[in-house]
Short mmCIF file of C-alpha atoms in Angstrom, two decimals:
data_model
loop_
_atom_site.label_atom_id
_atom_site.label_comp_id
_atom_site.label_asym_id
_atom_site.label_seq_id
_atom_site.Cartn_x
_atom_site.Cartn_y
_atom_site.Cartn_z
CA UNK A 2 3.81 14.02 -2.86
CA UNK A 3 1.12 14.47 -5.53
CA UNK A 4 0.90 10.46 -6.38
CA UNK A 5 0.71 10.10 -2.29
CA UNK A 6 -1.91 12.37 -1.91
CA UNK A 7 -4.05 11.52 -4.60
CA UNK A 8 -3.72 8.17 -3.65
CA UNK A 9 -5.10 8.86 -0.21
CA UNK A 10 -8.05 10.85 -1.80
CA UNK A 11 -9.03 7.72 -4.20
CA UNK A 12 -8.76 5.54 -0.89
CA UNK A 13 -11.02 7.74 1.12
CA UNK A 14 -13.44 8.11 -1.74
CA UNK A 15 -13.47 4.16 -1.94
CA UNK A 16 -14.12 4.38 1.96
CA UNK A 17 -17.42 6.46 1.39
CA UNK A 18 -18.57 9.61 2.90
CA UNK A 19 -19.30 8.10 6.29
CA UNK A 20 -16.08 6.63 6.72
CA UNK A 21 -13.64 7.82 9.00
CA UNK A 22 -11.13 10.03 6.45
CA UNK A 23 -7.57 8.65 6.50
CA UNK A 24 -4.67 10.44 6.56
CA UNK A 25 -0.62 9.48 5.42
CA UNK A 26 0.38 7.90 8.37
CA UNK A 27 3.75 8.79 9.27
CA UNK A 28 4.39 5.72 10.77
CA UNK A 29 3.39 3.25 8.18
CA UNK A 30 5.25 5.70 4.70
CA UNK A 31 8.48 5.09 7.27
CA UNK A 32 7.95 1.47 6.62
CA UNK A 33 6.90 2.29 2.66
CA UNK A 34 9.92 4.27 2.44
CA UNK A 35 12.40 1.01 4.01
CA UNK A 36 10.79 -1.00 1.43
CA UNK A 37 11.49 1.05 -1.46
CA UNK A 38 15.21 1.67 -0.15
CA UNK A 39 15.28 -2.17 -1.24
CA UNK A 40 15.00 -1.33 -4.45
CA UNK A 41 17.90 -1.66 -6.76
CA UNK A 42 19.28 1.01 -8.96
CA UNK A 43 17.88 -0.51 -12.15
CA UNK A 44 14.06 -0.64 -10.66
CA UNK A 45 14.55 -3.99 -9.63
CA UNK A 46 13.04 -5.39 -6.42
CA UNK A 47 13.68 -9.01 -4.91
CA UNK A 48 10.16 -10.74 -4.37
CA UNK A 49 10.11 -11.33 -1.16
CA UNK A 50 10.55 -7.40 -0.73
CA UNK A 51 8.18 -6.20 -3.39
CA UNK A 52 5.48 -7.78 -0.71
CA UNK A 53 5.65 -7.88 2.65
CA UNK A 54 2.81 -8.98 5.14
CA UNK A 55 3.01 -9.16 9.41
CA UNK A 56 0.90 -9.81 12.03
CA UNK A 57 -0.14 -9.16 15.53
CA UNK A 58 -2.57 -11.00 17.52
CA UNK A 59 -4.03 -8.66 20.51
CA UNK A 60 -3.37 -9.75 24.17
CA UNK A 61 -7.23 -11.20 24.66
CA UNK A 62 -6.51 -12.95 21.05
CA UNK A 63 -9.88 -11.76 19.67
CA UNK A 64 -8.33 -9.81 16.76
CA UNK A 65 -5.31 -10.00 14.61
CA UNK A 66 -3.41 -6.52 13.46
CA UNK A 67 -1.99 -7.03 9.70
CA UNK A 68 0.35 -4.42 8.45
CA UNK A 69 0.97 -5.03 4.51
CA UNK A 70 3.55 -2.86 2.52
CA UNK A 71 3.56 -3.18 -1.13
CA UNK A 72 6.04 -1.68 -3.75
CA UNK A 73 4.05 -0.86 -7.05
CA UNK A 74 5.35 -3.08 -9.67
CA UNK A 75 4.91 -3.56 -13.09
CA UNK A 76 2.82 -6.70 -14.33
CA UNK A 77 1.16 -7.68 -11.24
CA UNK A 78 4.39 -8.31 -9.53
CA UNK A 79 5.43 -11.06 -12.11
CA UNK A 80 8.93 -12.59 -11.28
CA UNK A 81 11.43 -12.38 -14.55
CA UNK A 82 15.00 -13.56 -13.52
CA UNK A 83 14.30 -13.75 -9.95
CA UNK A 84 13.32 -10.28 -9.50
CA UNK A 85 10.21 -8.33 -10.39
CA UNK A 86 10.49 -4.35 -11.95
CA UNK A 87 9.06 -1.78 -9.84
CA UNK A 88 6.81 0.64 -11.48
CA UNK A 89 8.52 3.89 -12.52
CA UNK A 90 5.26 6.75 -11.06
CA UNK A 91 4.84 8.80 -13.92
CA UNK A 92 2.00 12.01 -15.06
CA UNK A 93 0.27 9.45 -16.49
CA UNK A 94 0.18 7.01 -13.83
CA UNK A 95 -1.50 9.64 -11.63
CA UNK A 96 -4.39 9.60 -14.22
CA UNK A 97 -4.60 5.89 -13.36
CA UNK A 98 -5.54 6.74 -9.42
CA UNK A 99 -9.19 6.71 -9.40
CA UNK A 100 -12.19 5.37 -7.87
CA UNK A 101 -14.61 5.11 -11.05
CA UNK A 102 -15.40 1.70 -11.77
CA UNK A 103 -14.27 -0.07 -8.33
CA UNK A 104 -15.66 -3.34 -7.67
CA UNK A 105 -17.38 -4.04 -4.23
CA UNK A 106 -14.54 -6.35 -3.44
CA UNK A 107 -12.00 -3.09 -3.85
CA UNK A 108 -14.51 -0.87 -2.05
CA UNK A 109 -14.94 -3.42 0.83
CA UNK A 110 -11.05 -3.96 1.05
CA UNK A 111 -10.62 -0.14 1.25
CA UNK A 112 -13.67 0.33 3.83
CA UNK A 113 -11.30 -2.53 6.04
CA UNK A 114 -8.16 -0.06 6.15
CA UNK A 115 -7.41 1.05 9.56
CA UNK A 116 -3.84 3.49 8.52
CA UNK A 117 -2.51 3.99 5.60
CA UNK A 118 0.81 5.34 4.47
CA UNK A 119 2.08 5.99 0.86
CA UNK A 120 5.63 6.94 0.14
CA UNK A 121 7.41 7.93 -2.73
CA UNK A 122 11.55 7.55 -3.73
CA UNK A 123 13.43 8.79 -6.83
CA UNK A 124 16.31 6.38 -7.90
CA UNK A 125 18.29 7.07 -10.72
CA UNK A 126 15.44 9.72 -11.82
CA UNK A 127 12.97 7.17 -11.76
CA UNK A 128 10.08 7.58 -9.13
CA UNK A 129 8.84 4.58 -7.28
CA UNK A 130 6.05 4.29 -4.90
CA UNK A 131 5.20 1.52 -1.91
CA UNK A 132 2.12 1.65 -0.17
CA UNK A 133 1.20 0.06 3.97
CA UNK A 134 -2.05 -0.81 4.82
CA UNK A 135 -2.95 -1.82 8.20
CA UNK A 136 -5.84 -4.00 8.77
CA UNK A 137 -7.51 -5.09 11.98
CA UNK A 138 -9.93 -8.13 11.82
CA UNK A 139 -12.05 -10.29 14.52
CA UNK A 140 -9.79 -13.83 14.86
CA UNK A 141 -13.35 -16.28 14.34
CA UNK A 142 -14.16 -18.25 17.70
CA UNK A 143 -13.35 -21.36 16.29
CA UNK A 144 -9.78 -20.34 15.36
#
């Protein structure tokens, strides 16, 4: 609950004080939590569910609704016998949550965030986190 939380904080700082504060969406940690339940009992997550992106395009087809769930992992998501290691959520990976030296490309990304839900499991006393973002974006003209 404390990683989720503080994650949510660092998010909204990101967001800036005008923004519209978000809140963990109960909705979107549901599907954080069913990705993490894909997790194996040695940390080990298949690819294709460390990552997960879908889409919606709205009935008038001027915007597109992107829900993306990610399970933390350990070096950037790299693949090492076809399966990447989820990253065990320790005291002093809460230190890491922060919003001190974002780039405008992070702030910007986090500004774009619509819901957000953060979940957290323990498996075999290891703590795991997965994180949904929902995005909604203008589908160009042209498209």
């Amino acid at each position: 609950e404390e990683f989720e939380n503080k994650y949510i904080a660092a998010i909204n700082t990101l967001r800036g004080e005008k923004a519209e504060k978000l809140e963990n969406d109960t909705d979107l940690r549901n599907k954080a939590l069913a990705q993490l339940a894909k997790i194996n009992q040695d940390g080990t997550i298949a690819p294709t569910d460390a990552s997960t992106i879908t889409g919606t395009l709205s009935d008038d087809k001027k915007f597109v609704t992107a829900v993306t769930i990610n399970v933390l992992t350990d070096n950037k998501g790299e693949v090492v016998d076809g399966v990447c290691q989820a990253k065990e959520i320790t005291p002093d990976s809460l230190g890491e949550i922060t919003a001190e030296g974002a780039g405008k490309d992070v702030v910007e990304a986090a500004q774009a965030v619509k819901r957000i839900g953060i979940a957290t499991k323990v498996i075999n006393g290891k703590t795991y986190a997965a994180i949904a973002m929902e995005f909604v974006k203008s589908v160009p003209d042209n498209a």
